[in-house]
Structure formats: structure tokens, C-alpha cells
Amino acid sequence: MQSSNEICERTMAATPVSRPTSTPPTTTSTTRPSTSSKPGYVVIGGGIAGVTCVEHLSLLSPDIPITLVTASPLVKAVTNFRQISKVIEHFSVEEKHASNLQSSVRGLSIVHAMVSGIDAAKQVITIDDGESIPYSKLCICSGGQPDIICKDNPNVLGIRDTETVKSFQKKLAAANRVAVIGNGGIATELVYEIQGSTVIWAIRDKSISHTFVDAGAAEFFLPHLKSEKESVAGPSKRMIYAVSDADNIDSTKGSSSGGALGPDWSNGVSMQGGGSGHHPVYVEYECEVQRILTAEEYAQLGQAANILACDTMSQSWPVYILLTNGKLYGCDLIVSATGVNPNVAPFTKGPMPLTIAPDGGISVDDHMRTNLEHVYAAGDVCSASWQPAEQWFQMRLWSQARQMGAYAAKCMIADTSGQVIHQDFCFELFAHMTTFFGFKVVLLGKFNGQGLDKKDYEALVRVTLGVEYIKVILKDGKMYGAILIGDTDLEETFENLILNKTDLTRYGEDLLNPGVDIEDYFD
Ligand code: FAD
């Protein structure tokens, strides 16, 4: 059991470093530490994990030389950080030129290059021009690449960074029909935001947005998908929700590039298709992509397939998509939002390769250490291979990339000085805050009963259509997780109930009784 001081100290350690405002230099210095220079800390990747790691290394050990090696000239910066509760964070992300980071982190060298290999015996990494960079400790934060369903068709896009968003916007501007493949956060945001273009949304699950929310929450969202983004107010009802197979998710399954986009990546990004106003969204449930066809391949296939007549402007399309449910759609553009593959290629070659976990990420222990001495990994590229706390699991999210980057820095410094440290408090409870269909969404703990035996838990749900959706997972009278949609203001209370393992048996269904002020109850 931790003392409150310990908790406070650990939480503080993961908060972002405030930077002095200064005028950035006009050019980026890319002084490369050579093999003859004294090796310092080296961080690979200018995404949020890498940048946070650099900032925390500098904060914790201001005199040690740090080198950031990144393939992209832009790096990420956390702004408007708010600690909502002990573990829930909210922040914005900006992309800045690498020189901005250099001006605020003392002793930082930035090398703009692709890392092509690692020699752990010599403690050096090699970059694309063949040069070597020595390290005393290395943190790999190389993120991931979109897992695109078809790489050789220019009408099939993945969304990962600013470049890919620009390319998507350009193609969307002329599109009358777009197919979105995938059922995670990116697909959900895209389908909601796209205007002026008919959307075919192909998902392999029984309900929308399944990576994040259960079937009940999906039902809550559906009216907002189909009815011009207006709130649908309705009577309040509550029920005991029967858990089905579809409620269990496996959260872990799911060239050079810039860092992945941030939490509010779709804000201010025009998603205007070739038409005007609201266009329909057709959801194709429980199917996958069987084949992508070019116009020529479609012509060879003939007219036998079933094409939905949802757009009368044209019967000829640049690309066609054949789904496993037998339906074939012609469209202008296909967006593949089917997850990311960790960027591990440069680190899996040679006599001492890094251990790769079954989900493709670099395996790390509870101190972000890989199997190679002095080598750490953080963010989307790593796989948390430790025995997780009961209420935490890894999801490749912005918030976890930041927390892992900060914690990896702390571990690198502690290992250098031989200090023993506890794992950061943020790994005690899964917490994610986002926005779907215009609603605030907070996910806590095992919010979908992940990893729990269906027989062992029950879910209590309160729904006020168009206003809020609250679901709690209860096991042995204790709260294990919660989904909070809308302005419920319950996140802090529920976080405490989960963390404190409060016995809620005596409250029964009153826990979500609309007439009971839960916040006051547990004050
Ligand atoms: P990245 O941001 O991918 O950064 C990797 C860095 O490594 C880059 O700078 C890259 O240039 C560099 N690099 C890669 N390979 C090499 C190499 N060999 N040599 C040198 N440098 C290299 N998360 C949320 O929490 N909420 C959201 O709403 C959300 N929405 C998202 C929307 C989109 C469209 C996408 C794509 C992701 C979204 N995510 C969201 C996920 C989130 O963005 C990622 O989890 C997070 O950015 C990962 O950060 P990272 O630093 O680990 O990796």
C-alpha cells in the first residue's frame, strides 16, 4: 500500500515540464555526437513518448548530454495540460519544429535521421548515412505505422501524421463516396466529422466504436451518426445490462514518418467531401475487406456484384471494395484505420536483437527496460510485458505514450545511479478521456470487463438518451471499471471508488439511481 506522499510524488513526476518561452533559433543544429564523444542519453523518436522522455531526462539530470534522433523535422509538444484527477489527464498537442525543443532543453543535440540499426554490445546506434552514435542509455520511442489494408493503391490511405492528414483532405475534397475501414478511435472520429460525402463504414464487430465502447454505448451514439449531429434528448431509463461476448475486447490487438497525431487531431481539420451538407453513413457490420479492386479489375469482374445505389452522380469509381459479406462498393477513397504496427524493424536485426512481444511491440519490463542492457522503450513501439495492476492495461494512446516517456526517463536516471524506484502511479489504473460524436467520453479501469470472466461480474447502466451513458463494471461488490459519456462529472468519484476498492454491495442499484447524488454519497 502506498502512502499519499508517495502517490503525490509519483504523479508529479509524470507531469509535463514547463518550458521557458524563448525565441527559437532560425536553424536546427544537428551536431552529431561522434563515437569519440562521451556517450550520453540517446532517445529515438520525436513523437510524444520521445519528446517527453527528453524533457524529463533533462529535468532530472540537467548536466547529462542528451541526443534526440528523429526521422521527422517536427516534434510533438504537450500544451494545456490539466490533471483532471489522480490519473485522468487532459492536454492538447502541438507540432513544432525540432529547434523549439532544442532551445528549451539544455545540452540537447538533435539529429534528423532514420536509425537503421543498433549494436548493443558496442552501445551504438547506426543512422541512415552509416554514422554511429554512442549511448550510455538508449530509449527507443519510434512509434508505429498504420496497418494499411492495401499499400499499392493510391486511393487507399492510412492516417497517422500531418502529412497523411493533408493527403486525405486533398483527396476527400473531391470525393462523393468514402469507405472507412476499422472500428477504433480514428475511424469513429472520421465517420462523425466527414461532411459532403457518403460514408461506407465497414466494421468487423456487431457494434460501432467497439475498440473503446460497448454495444450499449454504441446504441447511444447511433442517432448522432445518422442524424446531422443533433442531440436527441429523451427519457431517462436504467437497466441491468446483460453482458454479451461482444463486450469483451482484447485491447492489445487491435519508411519514416512524423509522430502520430494527437488527441484533438480532428479539431480544425476540414473534412469536407465533394458535396455539401450531411450525407448518409452506411454501417456494414461484422465484415472485413475481402479485396480492393481498381476500376480495371472491377470492369473485368463484371456487374455481377451488388453495388449500393447511394450515389446517382456516377456509376464509375476509381476504386472498389469487396467486403466479406458479399457487398461491393465503388468509392473515391478508402481510409484504412485498422490500427498501427510498431516501428521495430531497425532493432530486430543483428546478433543481439530486441525481444518482440506477440503484438509486435518491443517487450519491456515494469521499468521500461528491454532485454538488452541499457536499452529502454516507450510509447506505441513498446509492449508492456510486466504483470499489470488489476485495473490497468496497455492501449496505444497518446496519454500512455506521454506517461511511458516520462517514466522511462525516470528509470534511466535511477538505473544510472543505482537507485530503486517504484512503478509510476499512472500504471495503477487505466484512464482515457476523449470525445466521440461530440460527447465527452471517460474510460476507467476494466471499462468493458476486459480480462474478467463474464460469469464473475455484472454491469450496471444508466442512460439518458442524447445526454449521458454511464456504465459500471461490478465484481464482488467492487467497481472494476466505468464508461462515462456526457458531462457526468463522476470521473473523480468513480476513480476513487475503483482505486480504493470500496465495497459497494450495500448500495446495490442505487449506485446509479438518478435521484441519488453519488458524488455527495462518497464525499
Ligand atoms: P509517434 O507519435 O508515432 O512518434 C514516433 C516518432 O519516431 C516519430 O517522430 C518518427 O518520425 C520517429 N521514428 C520512427 N522510426 C524512426 C527511426 N527508425 N529513426 C528515427 N526516428 C524514427 N491517442 C489518444 O490517446 N487519443 C486520441 O484521440 C488519438 N487519436 C489518434 C488519431 C490518429 C489519426 C492517430 C494516428 C493516432 C491517434 N492516437 C490517439 C494515438 C496516439 O497518437 C499515439 O498513441 C501516440 O502519438 C504515440 O506516440 P509515440 O511517441 O509513441 O509515437
XYZ file of C-alpha atoms and ligand atoms in Angstrom:
576
model
C 0.000 0.000 0.000
C 1.393 3.409 -0.869
C 1.374 6.449 1.310
C -0.338 9.547 -0.030
C 3.052 11.272 -0.193
C 4.390 8.546 -2.394
C 1.355 8.823 -4.653
C 1.768 12.554 -4.904
C 5.451 12.297 -5.679
C 4.900 9.689 -8.371
C 2.081 11.566 -10.023
C 4.082 14.760 -10.038
C 6.960 13.041 -11.733
C 4.830 12.375 -14.779
C 3.567 15.931 -15.255
C 4.885 17.822 -18.251
C 7.875 20.070 -17.955
C 7.007 23.733 -18.334
C 9.352 25.320 -20.777
C 10.703 28.818 -20.667
C 9.382 30.851 -23.557
C 12.213 31.774 -25.827
C 12.696 32.690 -29.431
C 13.610 29.585 -31.381
C 16.816 29.645 -33.375
C 16.305 30.005 -37.093
C 18.216 26.861 -37.926
C 18.271 23.474 -36.288
C 21.652 22.471 -35.054
C 22.243 18.852 -35.856
C 25.569 18.407 -34.137
C 26.155 14.704 -34.134
C 27.860 13.195 -31.148
C 30.611 11.041 -32.652
C 31.892 7.743 -31.312
C 34.758 9.675 -29.756
C 32.493 11.924 -27.688
C 31.441 10.936 -24.184
C 28.246 8.957 -24.615
C 25.138 10.380 -23.016
C 21.464 9.509 -23.167
C 20.063 8.905 -26.644
C 16.344 8.953 -27.428
C 14.951 7.778 -30.789
C 11.726 9.429 -31.988
C 10.239 12.938 -31.847
C 6.695 11.804 -31.010
C 5.164 12.417 -27.625
C 6.950 9.495 -25.941
C 10.382 10.591 -27.196
C 9.918 14.305 -26.504
C 8.525 13.662 -23.016
C 11.454 11.331 -22.316
C 13.954 14.007 -23.418
C 12.268 16.690 -21.296
C 12.217 14.519 -18.198
C 15.819 13.354 -18.661
C 16.854 16.982 -18.812
C 14.741 17.885 -15.796
C 16.047 15.016 -13.665
C 19.681 15.205 -14.768
C 20.315 18.675 -16.224
C 24.022 18.180 -16.904
C 23.987 14.956 -18.854
C 24.244 15.260 -22.671
C 21.078 14.126 -24.459
C 20.692 13.336 -28.160
C 17.324 13.060 -29.874
C 17.450 11.170 -33.172
C 14.272 11.578 -35.144
C 13.178 10.885 -38.685
C 10.798 13.823 -38.793
C 11.806 17.520 -38.619
C 8.730 18.222 -36.486
C 8.401 17.132 -32.883
C 5.428 16.993 -30.548
C 4.794 19.323 -27.628
C 2.214 18.841 -24.884
C 0.244 22.020 -24.174
C -2.723 22.996 -21.969
C -2.048 20.091 -19.654
C -4.714 19.522 -16.994
C -4.617 16.827 -14.335
C -8.347 16.100 -14.054
C -7.957 13.606 -11.222
C -5.201 11.354 -9.879
C -4.809 9.516 -13.159
C -7.018 11.247 -15.736
C -5.163 13.815 -17.789
C -6.292 16.160 -20.491
C -3.973 18.004 -22.804
C -3.510 19.346 -26.295
C -0.642 18.551 -28.578
C 1.197 20.833 -30.924
C 3.664 20.012 -33.626
C 6.749 22.196 -33.510
C 9.986 22.410 -35.359
C 12.682 20.434 -33.556
C 14.645 23.644 -32.940
C 11.985 24.759 -30.410
C 12.792 21.767 -28.261
C 16.485 22.429 -28.577
C 16.056 25.951 -27.300
C 14.295 24.767 -24.151
C 16.249 21.616 -23.266
C 19.778 22.400 -22.158
C 22.535 20.333 -23.760
C 20.238 18.686 -26.281
C 21.590 17.656 -29.683
C 19.052 16.819 -32.349
C 19.937 14.519 -35.203
C 17.456 14.450 -38.038
C 17.967 10.939 -39.406
C 16.500 7.466 -39.629
C 18.002 4.966 -37.239
C 18.874 1.823 -39.162
C 20.347 -0.437 -36.518
C 21.635 -0.979 -33.022
C 24.791 -2.646 -31.739
C 24.066 -3.283 -28.092
C 27.493 -4.823 -27.438
C 29.225 -1.595 -28.519
C 26.376 0.614 -27.216
C 25.937 2.452 -30.522
C 23.100 3.033 -32.943
C 23.636 3.472 -36.671
C 21.802 6.033 -38.741
C 20.897 6.034 -42.437
C 24.145 7.644 -43.627
C 26.149 4.896 -41.899
C 27.346 7.011 -38.982
C 27.274 5.649 -35.451
C 26.001 7.408 -32.354
C 27.159 6.091 -28.978
C 24.875 5.918 -25.970
C 25.199 5.260 -22.269
C 21.457 4.616 -22.107
C 19.078 4.460 -25.052
C 15.300 4.888 -25.162
C 13.511 3.735 -28.337
C 10.306 5.727 -28.963
C 9.870 5.081 -32.692
C 6.061 4.769 -32.559
C 4.146 2.855 -35.196
C 2.968 2.835 -38.798
C -0.665 2.483 -39.915
C -1.526 -1.076 -40.789
C -2.883 -0.222 -44.264
C -5.044 -2.908 -45.874
C -3.630 -2.234 -49.355
C -0.330 -0.419 -49.823
C -0.131 -0.189 -53.610
C -3.382 1.631 -54.443
C -3.160 5.470 -54.334
C -6.857 5.651 -53.405
C -6.278 3.723 -50.183
C -4.913 5.888 -47.358
C -3.871 5.423 -43.748
C -3.951 8.314 -41.267
C -1.014 8.728 -38.941
C 0.622 12.149 -39.117
C 0.182 15.656 -40.509
C 1.355 14.585 -43.968
C -1.178 11.787 -44.222
C -3.971 14.086 -42.987
C -3.092 16.627 -45.699
C -3.150 13.941 -48.347
C -6.508 12.684 -47.005
C -8.029 16.206 -47.034
C -6.940 16.754 -50.620
C -8.473 13.532 -51.843
C -11.602 13.949 -49.711
C -12.302 17.394 -51.186
C -13.125 15.725 -54.495
C -14.824 12.637 -53.070
C -18.505 11.766 -53.244
C -18.171 8.449 -51.506
C -15.601 7.322 -48.944
C -15.167 3.916 -47.352
C -13.795 3.904 -43.799
C -12.394 0.596 -42.607
C -11.826 -0.021 -38.898
C -13.714 0.447 -35.650
C -11.317 2.310 -33.336
C -10.957 5.939 -32.349
C -9.658 7.220 -35.694
C -12.464 5.573 -37.684
C -15.074 6.842 -35.215
C -13.841 10.425 -35.463
C -13.582 10.299 -39.244
C -17.074 8.956 -39.757
C -18.500 11.634 -37.496
C -16.520 14.505 -38.973
C -16.727 13.817 -42.721
C -19.199 16.157 -44.437
C -20.327 16.320 -48.022
C -19.502 12.730 -48.824
C -21.380 9.470 -48.372
C -19.563 7.194 -45.940
C -19.486 3.410 -46.038
C -18.220 2.277 -42.620
C -17.095 -1.347 -42.625
C -16.526 -2.856 -39.186
C -15.866 -6.392 -38.121
C -17.822 -6.100 -34.879
C -21.513 -6.142 -34.042
C -21.432 -2.526 -32.843
C -19.704 0.729 -33.732
C -16.626 2.138 -31.941
C -16.043 -1.270 -30.395
C -12.370 -0.720 -29.551
C -13.498 1.796 -26.969
C -17.119 1.316 -26.048
C -19.630 -1.492 -25.564
C -22.712 -2.263 -27.630
C -24.941 -0.202 -25.323
C -22.837 2.929 -25.732
C -22.763 2.283 -29.468
C -26.576 2.352 -29.481
C -26.411 5.630 -27.561
C -24.136 7.084 -30.248
C -26.005 5.783 -33.294
C -28.604 8.590 -33.550
C -25.709 11.072 -33.663
C -24.140 9.223 -36.530
C -27.275 9.222 -38.617
C -28.959 12.495 -37.704
C -26.967 15.580 -38.600
C -25.013 15.796 -35.319
C -28.026 16.995 -33.246
C -28.650 15.987 -29.642
C -31.536 13.614 -29.135
C -32.992 14.287 -25.675
C -35.193 11.593 -24.204
C -36.441 9.995 -21.031
C -34.052 8.600 -18.514
C -34.003 4.866 -18.037
C -31.793 2.479 -16.222
C -31.271 -1.207 -16.519
C -29.093 -4.102 -15.607
C -27.211 -4.787 -18.753
C -26.675 -8.355 -19.899
C -23.064 -8.805 -20.894
C -22.540 -10.499 -24.228
C -19.443 -11.798 -25.956
C -19.186 -8.569 -27.866
C -18.460 -6.718 -24.630
C -15.078 -8.291 -24.168
C -12.258 -6.784 -26.117
C -8.662 -7.608 -26.428
C -7.235 -4.147 -26.159
C -3.751 -5.107 -27.117
C -4.692 -6.363 -30.585
C -6.006 -4.190 -32.292
C 9.578 4.280 -44.170
C 9.906 7.251 -41.993
C 7.065 9.247 -40.735
C 6.205 12.040 -38.386
C 4.831 11.445 -34.925
C 1.286 10.157 -34.644
C -1.419 12.767 -34.361
C -2.701 13.964 -31.027
C -5.904 13.725 -29.026
C -7.707 16.549 -30.803
C -6.234 15.812 -34.207
C -9.583 16.248 -35.987
C -10.290 19.695 -34.435
C -9.912 22.380 -37.046
C -9.180 19.805 -39.757
C -11.582 20.304 -42.642
C -13.198 17.006 -43.558
C -15.234 18.335 -46.417
C -16.057 15.995 -49.238
C -17.008 16.873 -52.795
C -20.675 17.575 -51.980
C -22.340 19.833 -49.428
C -24.260 19.224 -46.198
C -24.840 15.980 -44.407
C -24.521 12.748 -46.339
C -25.629 9.332 -45.153
C -23.407 6.883 -43.303
C -23.940 3.213 -44.135
C -22.583 0.861 -41.496
C -21.629 -2.612 -42.689
C -21.416 -4.748 -39.564
C -19.426 -7.938 -38.971
C -17.437 -7.874 -42.173
C -13.884 -7.420 -43.340
C -12.313 -6.321 -46.584
C -12.016 -9.268 -48.941
C -10.464 -7.400 -51.854
C -9.676 -3.916 -53.142
C -10.216 -3.564 -56.890
C -9.051 -0.938 -59.343
C -11.533 0.314 -61.952
C -9.941 -2.069 -64.493
C -10.197 -5.056 -62.168
C -13.806 -4.177 -61.468
C -14.553 -3.981 -65.198
C -13.100 -7.470 -65.617
C -15.191 -8.735 -62.727
C -18.376 -7.583 -64.446
C -21.595 -6.231 -62.985
C -22.476 -9.354 -61.013
C -21.703 -7.831 -57.649
C -24.236 -5.941 -55.576
C -23.471 -2.213 -55.671
C -25.385 0.027 -53.351
C -27.161 2.785 -55.271
C -26.500 5.525 -52.748
C -24.953 7.962 -55.180
C -26.602 8.587 -58.524
C -23.975 11.015 -59.806
C -21.718 8.388 -61.188
C -21.590 4.655 -61.663
C -17.891 4.548 -62.291
C -15.423 4.784 -59.416
C -11.660 4.968 -59.099
C -11.601 2.146 -56.539
C -13.917 -0.639 -55.420
C -14.119 -2.501 -52.165
C -15.408 -6.052 -51.861
C -16.493 -6.984 -48.326
C -16.695 -10.465 -46.834
C -20.490 -10.061 -46.552
C -20.540 -10.155 -50.365
C -21.241 -6.447 -50.904
C -19.147 -4.446 -53.290
C -18.983 -0.657 -53.180
C -17.465 1.732 -55.629
C -15.888 4.758 -53.968
C -13.458 7.616 -54.483
C -11.356 6.935 -51.464
C -10.765 4.213 -48.888
C -9.401 5.127 -45.457
C -7.747 2.275 -43.687
C -7.950 2.887 -39.934
C -7.153 -0.612 -38.809
C -4.506 0.050 -36.182
C -0.760 0.533 -36.126
C 2.244 -1.743 -36.344
C 5.108 -0.806 -34.013
C 8.227 0.522 -35.834
C 10.626 -2.195 -34.710
C 12.383 -3.146 -37.964
C 15.755 -1.455 -37.283
C 16.030 -3.133 -33.907
C 15.318 -6.729 -34.779
C 18.429 -7.391 -36.875
C 21.950 -8.331 -35.874
C 23.472 -10.632 -33.299
C 21.575 -9.110 -30.357
C 18.005 -8.430 -31.476
C 15.408 -6.982 -29.163
C 12.700 -9.283 -27.884
C 9.432 -8.641 -29.685
C 6.117 -9.365 -27.932
C 3.276 -11.248 -29.676
C 1.564 -7.945 -30.584
C 4.666 -6.789 -32.490
C 5.976 -4.269 -29.964
C 9.333 -4.231 -28.162
C 8.877 -6.150 -24.959
C 9.559 -4.002 -21.859
C 9.519 -4.815 -18.148
C 7.974 -2.745 -15.381
C 10.900 -0.304 -15.621
C 10.608 0.124 -19.401
C 13.754 -1.960 -19.894
C 14.107 -4.158 -22.957
C 16.037 -7.450 -22.986
C 19.209 -5.505 -23.914
C 21.187 -3.823 -21.178
C 20.936 -0.004 -21.174
C 18.143 -0.074 -23.780
C 14.626 1.091 -22.906
C 11.481 1.593 -24.996
C 8.333 3.691 -24.540
C 5.131 4.666 -26.337
C 3.449 2.925 -29.276
C 6.603 0.954 -30.148
C 6.673 -0.944 -26.869
C 4.626 -3.746 -25.402
C 4.072 -3.642 -21.657
C 5.199 -7.155 -20.742
C 5.004 -6.835 -16.993
C 2.246 -8.243 -14.789
C -0.103 -5.261 -14.922
C -2.046 -3.851 -11.982
C -5.566 -5.278 -11.768
C -7.157 -2.164 -13.279
C -4.580 -1.234 -15.923
C -3.852 -2.490 -19.406
C -1.938 -1.100 -22.355
C -3.680 0.687 -25.197
C -1.631 2.596 -27.753
C -2.849 6.021 -26.756
C -1.427 9.488 -26.552
C -1.787 9.581 -22.766
C 0.094 6.324 -22.279
C 2.859 7.417 -24.691
C 3.397 10.519 -22.529
C 3.325 8.613 -19.262
C 5.694 5.934 -20.556
C 8.133 8.531 -21.944
C 8.257 10.325 -18.584
C 8.597 7.109 -16.622
C 11.290 5.680 -18.940
C 13.389 8.822 -18.285
C 12.972 8.314 -14.550
C 14.016 4.658 -14.851
C 17.079 5.502 -16.985
C 18.272 8.026 -14.416
C 17.534 5.697 -11.484
C 19.392 2.794 -13.124
C 22.374 5.056 -13.783
C 22.618 5.981 -10.117
C 21.657 2.546 -8.808
C 18.502 3.919 -7.203
C 15.483 1.622 -6.722
C 12.192 3.214 -7.721
C 8.570 2.072 -7.717
C 6.493 1.992 -10.853
C 4.662 5.266 -11.501
C 1.173 5.561 -10.070
C -0.362 6.152 -13.507
C 0.057 2.421 -14.247
C -2.323 1.548 -11.399
C -5.493 2.426 -13.286
C -6.329 2.639 -16.975
C -7.795 6.076 -17.678
C -8.610 7.682 -21.002
C -10.515 10.821 -21.826
C -11.642 11.599 -25.361
C -14.552 12.939 -27.414
C -16.812 10.822 -29.623
C -19.776 12.170 -31.594
C -19.448 15.440 -29.687
C -19.707 13.766 -26.254
C -17.054 13.720 -23.558
C -16.015 10.096 -23.012
C -14.121 8.890 -19.935
C -12.986 5.275 -19.713
C -11.738 3.906 -16.412
C -10.218 0.575 -15.404
C -11.690 -2.562 -16.980
C -14.414 -0.453 -18.569
C -15.620 -3.299 -20.765
C -14.841 -6.085 -18.328
C -11.595 -6.793 -20.220
C -9.958 -9.946 -18.946
C -12.746 -10.668 -16.462
C -14.811 -13.834 -16.621
C -18.320 -12.933 -17.796
C -19.840 -15.020 -15.033
C -17.987 -13.053 -12.399
C -19.193 -9.541 -12.992
C -22.278 -7.521 -13.696
C -22.712 -4.227 -15.465
C -24.987 -1.512 -14.200
C -26.088 1.028 -16.778
C -27.881 4.360 -16.697
C -28.876 6.003 -19.963
C -30.452 9.355 -20.674
C -30.745 9.422 -24.435
C -28.848 12.252 -26.008
C -27.462 13.323 -22.637
C -25.446 10.664 -20.857
C -24.500 6.992 -20.784
C -22.991 5.586 -17.615
C -21.881 2.002 -17.237
C -20.053 0.496 -14.290
C -18.491 -2.947 -14.042
C -19.016 -4.522 -10.621
C -17.266 -7.635 -9.353
C -17.689 -8.953 -5.817
C -19.396 -5.686 -4.940
C -16.424 -3.595 -6.060
C -16.137 -1.314 -9.041
C -13.642 -2.547 -11.647
C -14.297 -0.119 -14.438
C -16.607 2.528 -15.849
C -17.656 4.199 -19.090
C -18.841 7.778 -18.629
C -20.312 9.501 -21.665
C -21.587 13.075 -21.448
C -20.973 15.666 -18.741
C -21.482 13.254 -15.865
C -18.885 14.812 -13.522
C -18.436 11.379 -11.989
C -14.892 10.592 -13.124
C -13.128 11.555 -9.926
C -15.638 9.815 -7.672
C -15.509 6.640 -9.729
C -11.748 6.749 -9.963
C -11.591 6.813 -6.151
C -14.121 4.015 -5.816
C -12.043 1.823 -8.147
C -8.668 2.695 -6.641
C -9.884 2.348 -3.056
C -11.648 -0.940 -3.873
C -14.675 0.412 -1.960
C -17.248 -2.243 -1.106
C -20.422 -1.066 -2.857
C -22.593 -4.087 -2.091
C -24.988 -2.212 0.190
C -25.774 0.426 -2.427
C -26.996 -2.101 -4.988
C -28.691 -0.491 -7.962
C -28.899 2.817 -6.075
C -25.356 3.374 -7.188
C -26.705 4.707 -10.477
C -30.073 5.911 -9.225
C -30.651 9.284 -10.959
C -32.246 10.562 -7.713
C -29.094 9.880 -5.711
C -26.190 12.273 -5.823
C -23.351 9.759 -5.945
C -20.711 12.428 -5.538
C -22.193 13.521 -2.180
C -22.682 9.896 -1.168
C -18.982 9.185 -1.297
C -17.661 12.558 -0.305
P 4.818 8.523 -32.634
O 3.974 9.697 -32.342
O 4.437 7.624 -33.760
O 6.302 9.050 -32.851
C 7.308 8.230 -33.370
C 8.492 9.087 -33.747
O 9.570 8.230 -34.092
C 8.277 9.989 -34.949
O 8.862 11.234 -34.681
C 9.014 9.284 -36.088
O 9.483 10.195 -37.048
C 10.159 8.663 -35.315
N 10.763 7.474 -35.928
C 10.147 6.335 -36.334
N 11.048 5.449 -36.784
C 12.268 6.034 -36.660
C 13.592 5.629 -36.958
N 13.890 4.424 -37.457
N 14.596 6.504 -36.728
C 14.351 7.735 -36.202
N 13.116 8.160 -35.894
C 12.087 7.320 -36.115
N -4.429 8.657 -28.904
C -5.219 9.154 -27.939
O -4.901 8.992 -26.768
N -6.345 9.843 -28.228
C -6.734 10.079 -29.491
O -7.763 10.698 -29.704
C -5.927 9.576 -30.538
N -6.244 9.819 -31.819
C -5.406 9.419 -32.786
C -5.714 9.751 -34.088
C -4.869 9.379 -35.114
C -5.226 9.751 -36.508
C -3.716 8.607 -34.824
C -2.830 8.160 -35.933
C -3.404 8.266 -33.539
C -4.246 8.662 -32.502
N -3.959 8.356 -31.186
C -4.749 8.853 -30.201
C -2.782 7.539 -30.816
C -1.606 8.418 -30.398
O -1.436 9.447 -31.321
C -0.341 7.562 -30.265
O -0.568 6.559 -29.308
C 0.869 8.383 -29.812
O 1.036 9.520 -30.585
C 2.159 7.556 -29.872
O 3.266 8.380 -29.619
P 4.753 7.842 -29.812
O 5.637 8.949 -29.386
O 4.895 6.522 -29.150
O 4.907 7.551 -31.359
